[in-house]
Short mmCIF file of N, CA and C in Angstrom, two decimals:
data_model
loop_
_atom_site.label_atom_id
_atom_site.label_comp_id
_atom_site.label_asym_id
_atom_site.label_seq_id
_atom_site.Cartn_x
_atom_site.Cartn_y
_atom_site.Cartn_z
N MET A 16 69.34 111.74 68.26
CA MET A 16 69.86 110.48 67.76
C MET A 16 69.12 110.16 66.46
N THR A 17 69.86 109.89 65.41
CA THR A 17 69.25 109.54 64.14
C THR A 17 69.18 108.03 63.99
N MET A 18 68.18 107.58 63.32
CA MET A 18 67.99 106.15 63.11
C MET A 18 68.38 105.82 61.67
N THR A 19 69.45 105.09 61.50
CA THR A 19 69.88 104.64 60.17
C THR A 19 70.12 103.15 60.26
N THR A 20 69.05 102.42 60.50
CA THR A 20 69.18 100.99 60.72
C THR A 20 68.69 100.20 59.52
N THR A 21 69.08 98.96 59.51
CA THR A 21 68.60 98.04 58.49
C THR A 21 68.01 96.84 59.19
N THR A 22 67.09 96.19 58.54
CA THR A 22 66.52 94.98 59.13
C THR A 22 67.12 93.79 58.42
N ALA A 23 67.69 92.90 59.20
CA ALA A 23 68.28 91.70 58.63
C ALA A 23 67.16 90.75 58.24
N PRO A 24 67.32 90.00 57.15
CA PRO A 24 66.29 89.06 56.75
C PRO A 24 65.97 88.09 57.88
N GLY A 25 64.69 87.97 58.20
CA GLY A 25 64.26 87.03 59.22
C GLY A 25 64.62 87.47 60.63
N HIS A 26 64.98 88.72 60.81
CA HIS A 26 65.40 89.20 62.12
C HIS A 26 64.17 89.58 62.94
N GLU A 27 63.81 88.70 63.86
CA GLU A 27 62.57 88.89 64.61
C GLU A 27 62.65 89.94 65.70
N TYR A 28 63.85 90.43 66.00
CA TYR A 28 64.00 91.43 67.06
C TYR A 28 64.08 92.84 66.51
N GLY A 29 63.69 93.04 65.26
CA GLY A 29 63.66 94.38 64.70
C GLY A 29 64.93 94.75 63.96
N ALA A 30 65.12 96.04 63.84
CA ALA A 30 66.21 96.58 63.04
C ALA A 30 67.56 96.34 63.69
N VAL A 31 68.55 96.16 62.85
CA VAL A 31 69.93 96.02 63.30
C VAL A 31 70.57 97.42 63.23
N PRO A 32 70.94 97.98 64.38
CA PRO A 32 71.51 99.33 64.37
C PRO A 32 72.92 99.35 63.81
N THR A 33 73.29 100.50 63.29
CA THR A 33 74.65 100.69 62.80
C THR A 33 75.60 100.87 63.98
N ARG A 34 76.88 100.77 63.69
CA ARG A 34 77.90 101.02 64.72
C ARG A 34 77.72 102.41 65.32
N GLU A 35 77.50 103.40 64.47
CA GLU A 35 77.35 104.78 64.93
C GLU A 35 76.15 104.92 65.85
N GLU A 36 75.05 104.27 65.51
CA GLU A 36 73.88 104.35 66.37
C GLU A 36 74.14 103.69 67.73
N LEU A 37 74.84 102.57 67.74
CA LEU A 37 75.16 101.92 69.01
C LEU A 37 76.05 102.80 69.88
N VAL A 38 77.02 103.47 69.28
CA VAL A 38 77.88 104.37 70.04
C VAL A 38 77.07 105.56 70.56
N GLU A 39 76.13 106.06 69.77
CA GLU A 39 75.24 107.14 70.23
C GLU A 39 74.40 106.67 71.42
N ARG A 40 73.89 105.45 71.36
CA ARG A 40 73.13 104.90 72.47
C ARG A 40 73.99 104.83 73.74
N ALA A 41 75.24 104.40 73.55
CA ALA A 41 76.16 104.31 74.69
C ALA A 41 76.41 105.69 75.29
N ALA A 42 76.64 106.68 74.44
CA ALA A 42 76.88 108.04 74.92
C ALA A 42 75.67 108.56 75.71
N ALA A 43 74.49 108.22 75.25
CA ALA A 43 73.27 108.67 75.94
C ALA A 43 73.14 108.06 77.33
N LEU A 44 73.77 106.90 77.55
CA LEU A 44 73.68 106.23 78.86
C LEU A 44 74.75 106.67 79.85
N VAL A 45 75.74 107.42 79.41
CA VAL A 45 76.85 107.81 80.29
C VAL A 45 76.36 108.48 81.57
N PRO A 46 75.45 109.46 81.53
CA PRO A 46 75.01 110.08 82.79
C PRO A 46 74.35 109.08 83.76
N LEU A 47 73.53 108.19 83.25
CA LEU A 47 72.88 107.19 84.11
C LEU A 47 73.92 106.25 84.72
N LEU A 48 74.83 105.77 83.90
CA LEU A 48 75.87 104.86 84.41
C LEU A 48 76.73 105.56 85.46
N ARG A 49 77.07 106.82 85.20
CA ARG A 49 77.87 107.58 86.15
C ARG A 49 77.13 107.73 87.48
N LYS A 50 75.82 107.95 87.39
CA LYS A 50 74.99 108.10 88.60
C LYS A 50 75.02 106.84 89.46
N HIS A 51 75.08 105.68 88.83
CA HIS A 51 75.03 104.40 89.55
C HIS A 51 76.39 103.72 89.69
N ALA A 52 77.46 104.38 89.26
CA ALA A 52 78.79 103.76 89.30
C ALA A 52 79.23 103.42 90.72
N ALA A 53 78.99 104.30 91.66
CA ALA A 53 79.41 104.02 93.05
C ALA A 53 78.66 102.82 93.61
N GLU A 54 77.36 102.74 93.33
CA GLU A 54 76.56 101.58 93.77
C GLU A 54 77.09 100.30 93.16
N THR A 55 77.39 100.35 91.87
CA THR A 55 77.94 99.18 91.18
C THR A 55 79.25 98.74 91.83
N GLU A 56 80.09 99.69 92.12
CA GLU A 56 81.39 99.39 92.74
C GLU A 56 81.22 98.83 94.15
N GLU A 57 80.37 99.46 94.94
CA GLU A 57 80.16 99.02 96.33
C GLU A 57 79.55 97.63 96.41
N ARG A 58 78.58 97.35 95.55
CA ARG A 58 77.87 96.06 95.60
C ARG A 58 78.59 94.98 94.81
N ARG A 59 79.58 95.39 94.01
CA ARG A 59 80.38 94.47 93.20
C ARG A 59 79.55 93.74 92.13
N HIS A 60 78.52 94.39 91.66
CA HIS A 60 77.77 93.95 90.48
C HIS A 60 77.04 95.15 89.92
N VAL A 61 76.74 95.09 88.64
CA VAL A 61 76.11 96.22 87.95
C VAL A 61 74.77 96.51 88.61
N SER A 62 74.51 97.79 88.87
CA SER A 62 73.25 98.18 89.49
C SER A 62 72.09 97.73 88.61
N GLU A 63 70.96 97.49 89.23
CA GLU A 63 69.78 97.05 88.48
C GLU A 63 69.38 98.09 87.44
N ALA A 64 69.45 99.37 87.81
CA ALA A 64 69.08 100.43 86.87
C ALA A 64 70.01 100.44 85.65
N SER A 65 71.31 100.29 85.91
CA SER A 65 72.28 100.30 84.80
C SER A 65 72.11 99.07 83.92
N LEU A 66 71.95 97.91 84.54
CA LEU A 66 71.78 96.68 83.76
C LEU A 66 70.52 96.73 82.90
N ALA A 67 69.44 97.24 83.46
CA ALA A 67 68.20 97.37 82.69
C ALA A 67 68.40 98.30 81.50
N ALA A 68 69.10 99.42 81.72
CA ALA A 68 69.32 100.38 80.64
C ALA A 68 70.23 99.84 79.55
N ILE A 69 71.31 99.16 79.94
CA ILE A 69 72.21 98.64 78.91
C ILE A 69 71.58 97.47 78.15
N THR A 70 70.72 96.72 78.82
CA THR A 70 70.01 95.65 78.13
C THR A 70 68.99 96.23 77.17
N GLU A 71 68.22 97.22 77.62
CA GLU A 71 67.22 97.86 76.77
C GLU A 71 67.86 98.52 75.55
N ALA A 72 69.07 99.04 75.73
CA ALA A 72 69.78 99.68 74.61
C ALA A 72 70.29 98.66 73.60
N GLY A 73 70.22 97.37 73.94
CA GLY A 73 70.62 96.32 73.00
C GLY A 73 72.07 95.91 73.10
N PHE A 74 72.76 96.28 74.18
CA PHE A 74 74.18 95.99 74.26
C PHE A 74 74.52 94.54 74.54
N ALA A 75 73.57 93.76 75.03
CA ALA A 75 73.83 92.32 75.21
C ALA A 75 73.93 91.63 73.85
N ARG A 76 73.32 92.21 72.84
CA ARG A 76 73.25 91.54 71.54
C ARG A 76 74.16 92.13 70.47
N VAL A 77 75.06 93.02 70.85
CA VAL A 77 75.93 93.67 69.86
C VAL A 77 76.62 92.66 68.96
N CYS A 78 77.22 91.62 69.54
CA CYS A 78 77.99 90.64 68.78
C CYS A 78 77.29 89.30 68.61
N VAL A 79 76.08 89.19 69.13
CA VAL A 79 75.32 87.94 68.97
C VAL A 79 74.99 87.77 67.49
N PRO A 80 75.17 86.58 66.94
CA PRO A 80 74.87 86.37 65.52
C PRO A 80 73.44 86.79 65.15
N VAL A 81 73.30 87.36 63.96
CA VAL A 81 71.99 87.82 63.49
C VAL A 81 70.98 86.67 63.49
N GLU A 82 71.43 85.46 63.12
CA GLU A 82 70.50 84.33 63.08
C GLU A 82 70.00 83.93 64.47
N CYS A 83 70.64 84.48 65.51
CA CYS A 83 70.20 84.21 66.89
C CYS A 83 69.45 85.41 67.46
N GLY A 84 69.15 86.39 66.62
CA GLY A 84 68.42 87.57 67.06
C GLY A 84 69.31 88.73 67.45
N GLY A 85 70.62 88.58 67.30
CA GLY A 85 71.54 89.64 67.66
C GLY A 85 71.81 90.59 66.51
N TYR A 86 72.77 91.48 66.74
CA TYR A 86 73.11 92.49 65.74
C TYR A 86 74.26 92.07 64.84
N GLY A 87 75.02 91.06 65.24
CA GLY A 87 76.07 90.52 64.39
C GLY A 87 77.27 91.42 64.16
N HIS A 88 77.49 92.40 65.02
CA HIS A 88 78.65 93.28 64.86
C HIS A 88 79.91 92.56 65.35
N GLY A 89 81.05 93.10 64.99
CA GLY A 89 82.32 92.53 65.39
C GLY A 89 82.95 93.24 66.57
N ILE A 90 84.19 92.87 66.83
CA ILE A 90 84.92 93.37 67.99
C ILE A 90 85.16 94.88 67.91
N GLY A 91 85.27 95.44 66.71
CA GLY A 91 85.49 96.88 66.57
C GLY A 91 84.32 97.68 67.11
N THR A 92 83.11 97.27 66.76
CA THR A 92 81.92 97.94 67.27
C THR A 92 81.81 97.75 68.77
N LEU A 93 82.06 96.54 69.24
CA LEU A 93 82.01 96.26 70.67
C LEU A 93 83.00 97.16 71.42
N THR A 94 84.20 97.32 70.89
CA THR A 94 85.21 98.17 71.53
C THR A 94 84.76 99.62 71.59
N ALA A 95 84.18 100.12 70.51
CA ALA A 95 83.69 101.50 70.48
C ALA A 95 82.58 101.71 71.51
N VAL A 96 81.67 100.75 71.60
CA VAL A 96 80.57 100.84 72.57
C VAL A 96 81.09 100.79 74.00
N THR A 97 81.97 99.84 74.29
CA THR A 97 82.46 99.71 75.67
C THR A 97 83.32 100.91 76.06
N ALA A 98 84.07 101.47 75.14
CA ALA A 98 84.86 102.66 75.45
C ALA A 98 83.94 103.81 75.84
N GLU A 99 82.87 103.96 75.11
CA GLU A 99 81.91 105.04 75.42
C GLU A 99 81.22 104.78 76.76
N LEU A 100 80.77 103.55 76.99
CA LEU A 100 80.13 103.22 78.26
C LEU A 100 81.08 103.43 79.44
N GLY A 101 82.35 103.18 79.22
CA GLY A 101 83.35 103.33 80.26
C GLY A 101 83.49 104.76 80.76
N ARG A 102 83.07 105.73 79.97
CA ARG A 102 83.07 107.12 80.44
C ARG A 102 82.09 107.31 81.59
N GLY A 103 81.10 106.42 81.68
CA GLY A 103 80.12 106.50 82.77
C GLY A 103 80.41 105.55 83.90
N CYS A 104 80.78 104.30 83.56
CA CYS A 104 81.05 103.29 84.59
C CYS A 104 81.90 102.20 83.96
N ALA A 105 83.13 102.11 84.43
CA ALA A 105 84.06 101.12 83.87
C ALA A 105 83.56 99.70 84.11
N SER A 106 82.96 99.45 85.27
CA SER A 106 82.48 98.10 85.58
C SER A 106 81.36 97.67 84.65
N SER A 107 80.43 98.57 84.39
CA SER A 107 79.33 98.26 83.47
C SER A 107 79.86 98.01 82.07
N ALA A 108 80.82 98.83 81.65
CA ALA A 108 81.43 98.66 80.33
C ALA A 108 82.15 97.31 80.25
N TRP A 109 82.81 96.91 81.33
CA TRP A 109 83.52 95.63 81.36
C TRP A 109 82.54 94.48 81.14
N VAL A 110 81.38 94.53 81.79
CA VAL A 110 80.38 93.47 81.63
C VAL A 110 79.95 93.37 80.16
N VAL A 111 79.67 94.50 79.53
CA VAL A 111 79.28 94.51 78.12
C VAL A 111 80.41 93.95 77.26
N GLY A 112 81.64 94.36 77.55
CA GLY A 112 82.78 93.89 76.76
C GLY A 112 83.05 92.41 76.89
N VAL A 113 83.01 91.88 78.11
CA VAL A 113 83.25 90.44 78.30
C VAL A 113 82.16 89.62 77.64
N SER A 114 80.91 90.00 77.84
CA SER A 114 79.81 89.26 77.24
C SER A 114 79.90 89.29 75.71
N GLY A 115 80.22 90.46 75.17
CA GLY A 115 80.34 90.59 73.72
C GLY A 115 81.48 89.81 73.13
N GLN A 116 82.61 89.74 73.85
CA GLN A 116 83.74 88.97 73.36
C GLN A 116 83.40 87.48 73.27
N ILE A 117 82.63 87.00 74.22
CA ILE A 117 82.19 85.60 74.16
C ILE A 117 81.24 85.41 72.99
N ALA A 118 80.33 86.35 72.80
CA ALA A 118 79.33 86.25 71.73
C ALA A 118 79.96 86.28 70.35
N VAL A 119 81.03 87.05 70.18
CA VAL A 119 81.63 87.21 68.85
C VAL A 119 82.40 85.98 68.41
N SER A 120 82.80 85.13 69.33
CA SER A 120 83.57 83.94 68.95
C SER A 120 82.66 82.91 68.28
N PRO A 121 83.12 82.28 67.21
CA PRO A 121 82.29 81.32 66.48
C PRO A 121 81.92 80.11 67.36
N LYS A 122 80.68 79.71 67.23
CA LYS A 122 80.19 78.55 67.98
C LYS A 122 79.29 77.72 67.09
N SER A 123 79.07 76.49 67.50
CA SER A 123 78.19 75.61 66.75
C SER A 123 76.74 76.06 66.91
N PRO A 124 75.86 75.67 65.98
CA PRO A 124 74.44 75.99 66.13
C PRO A 124 73.86 75.47 67.45
N ALA A 125 74.32 74.32 67.91
CA ALA A 125 73.81 73.76 69.17
C ALA A 125 74.17 74.65 70.36
N ILE A 126 75.40 75.15 70.38
CA ILE A 126 75.82 76.03 71.47
C ILE A 126 75.06 77.35 71.38
N ASN A 127 74.95 77.91 70.18
CA ASN A 127 74.18 79.14 70.02
C ASN A 127 72.74 78.96 70.48
N SER A 128 72.16 77.82 70.19
CA SER A 128 70.79 77.54 70.62
C SER A 128 70.69 77.52 72.14
N THR A 129 71.68 76.94 72.78
CA THR A 129 71.70 76.90 74.25
C THR A 129 71.85 78.30 74.82
N LEU A 130 72.76 79.09 74.26
CA LEU A 130 73.02 80.42 74.77
C LEU A 130 71.88 81.40 74.50
N TYR A 131 71.31 81.34 73.29
CA TYR A 131 70.36 82.36 72.86
C TYR A 131 68.97 81.82 72.55
N GLY A 132 68.70 80.60 72.98
CA GLY A 132 67.41 79.98 72.69
C GLY A 132 66.22 80.75 73.24
N GLU A 133 66.43 81.47 74.34
CA GLU A 133 65.34 82.26 74.92
C GLU A 133 65.39 83.71 74.49
N GLY A 134 66.34 84.07 73.65
CA GLY A 134 66.46 85.43 73.14
C GLY A 134 67.90 85.91 73.17
N PRO A 135 68.18 86.98 72.44
CA PRO A 135 69.56 87.43 72.27
C PRO A 135 70.12 88.27 73.42
N ASP A 136 69.33 88.52 74.46
CA ASP A 136 69.78 89.38 75.54
C ASP A 136 70.40 88.63 76.71
N ALA A 137 71.01 87.49 76.43
CA ALA A 137 71.68 86.72 77.47
C ALA A 137 73.00 87.39 77.81
N TRP A 138 73.25 87.61 79.08
CA TRP A 138 74.54 88.14 79.53
C TRP A 138 75.45 86.95 79.82
N LEU A 139 76.60 86.92 79.17
CA LEU A 139 77.53 85.81 79.29
C LEU A 139 78.76 86.25 80.06
N CYS A 140 79.40 85.32 80.71
CA CYS A 140 80.63 85.64 81.43
C CYS A 140 81.62 84.50 81.23
N GLY A 141 82.86 84.83 81.23
CA GLY A 141 83.91 83.84 81.08
C GLY A 141 85.16 84.35 81.75
N SER A 142 86.22 83.66 81.52
CA SER A 142 87.50 84.11 82.08
C SER A 142 88.58 83.95 81.02
N LEU A 143 89.63 84.68 81.22
CA LEU A 143 90.76 84.64 80.31
C LEU A 143 91.93 84.00 81.03
N ASN A 144 92.54 83.03 80.39
CA ASN A 144 93.73 82.40 80.94
C ASN A 144 94.83 82.51 79.89
N PRO A 145 95.56 83.63 79.91
CA PRO A 145 96.55 83.83 78.86
C PRO A 145 97.67 82.80 78.83
N THR A 146 97.86 82.04 79.90
CA THR A 146 98.92 81.03 79.90
C THR A 146 98.50 79.77 79.16
N ALA A 147 97.21 79.66 78.82
CA ALA A 147 96.73 78.46 78.15
C ALA A 147 96.90 78.53 76.64
N GLY A 148 97.27 79.67 76.11
CA GLY A 148 97.39 79.83 74.67
C GLY A 148 98.80 79.62 74.16
N GLN A 149 98.91 79.67 72.84
CA GLN A 149 100.20 79.56 72.18
C GLN A 149 100.33 80.71 71.21
N VAL A 150 101.52 81.25 71.10
CA VAL A 150 101.81 82.32 70.15
C VAL A 150 102.86 81.81 69.20
N GLU A 151 102.62 82.01 67.91
CA GLU A 151 103.62 81.63 66.91
C GLU A 151 103.76 82.74 65.89
N THR A 152 104.97 82.93 65.40
CA THR A 152 105.23 83.92 64.38
C THR A 152 104.77 83.36 63.03
N VAL A 153 104.01 84.18 62.30
CA VAL A 153 103.54 83.81 60.96
C VAL A 153 103.81 84.99 60.04
N ASP A 154 103.70 84.74 58.73
CA ASP A 154 103.90 85.83 57.77
C ASP A 154 102.95 86.97 58.11
N GLY A 155 103.49 88.16 58.29
CA GLY A 155 102.67 89.33 58.55
C GLY A 155 102.32 89.57 60.01
N GLY A 156 102.80 88.76 60.93
CA GLY A 156 102.48 89.01 62.34
C GLY A 156 102.61 87.78 63.20
N VAL A 157 101.66 87.62 64.11
CA VAL A 157 101.64 86.50 65.02
C VAL A 157 100.26 85.86 65.03
N ARG A 158 100.20 84.62 65.44
CA ARG A 158 98.92 83.91 65.59
C ARG A 158 98.81 83.48 67.04
N LEU A 159 97.72 83.84 67.66
CA LEU A 159 97.43 83.46 69.04
C LEU A 159 96.31 82.44 69.03
N THR A 160 96.54 81.29 69.63
CA THR A 160 95.48 80.27 69.72
C THR A 160 95.30 79.88 71.18
#
């Protein structure tokens, strides 16, 4: 694994990895996740070993804003990481994906402080209610709110 990272100004949690490095980290975890996939499925929560490894790899902070200690990547990087993790354990990948989708959405500084005040490795969970949104046709596509 090659290190081609940059450090964001004032980033107290160290270097911000590139998308490629994050995907490499995910690929390196596939055997471990695969080893614990049955346990994760049986217990209906990510195994302690898998959760520790994905947290140590920095996957809780993929989309967390840089000013909150995260890596500040977008949904494209999150998708690449979760797709790779899914080769080992779909449930573990789902947890990373859901948490990252919540992190990537814009929030006020007060909410970010509540979520990440103790550090960027907070695992978040939410739910999707597709019936609560609205879809409208706009120039060039559709808008979902």
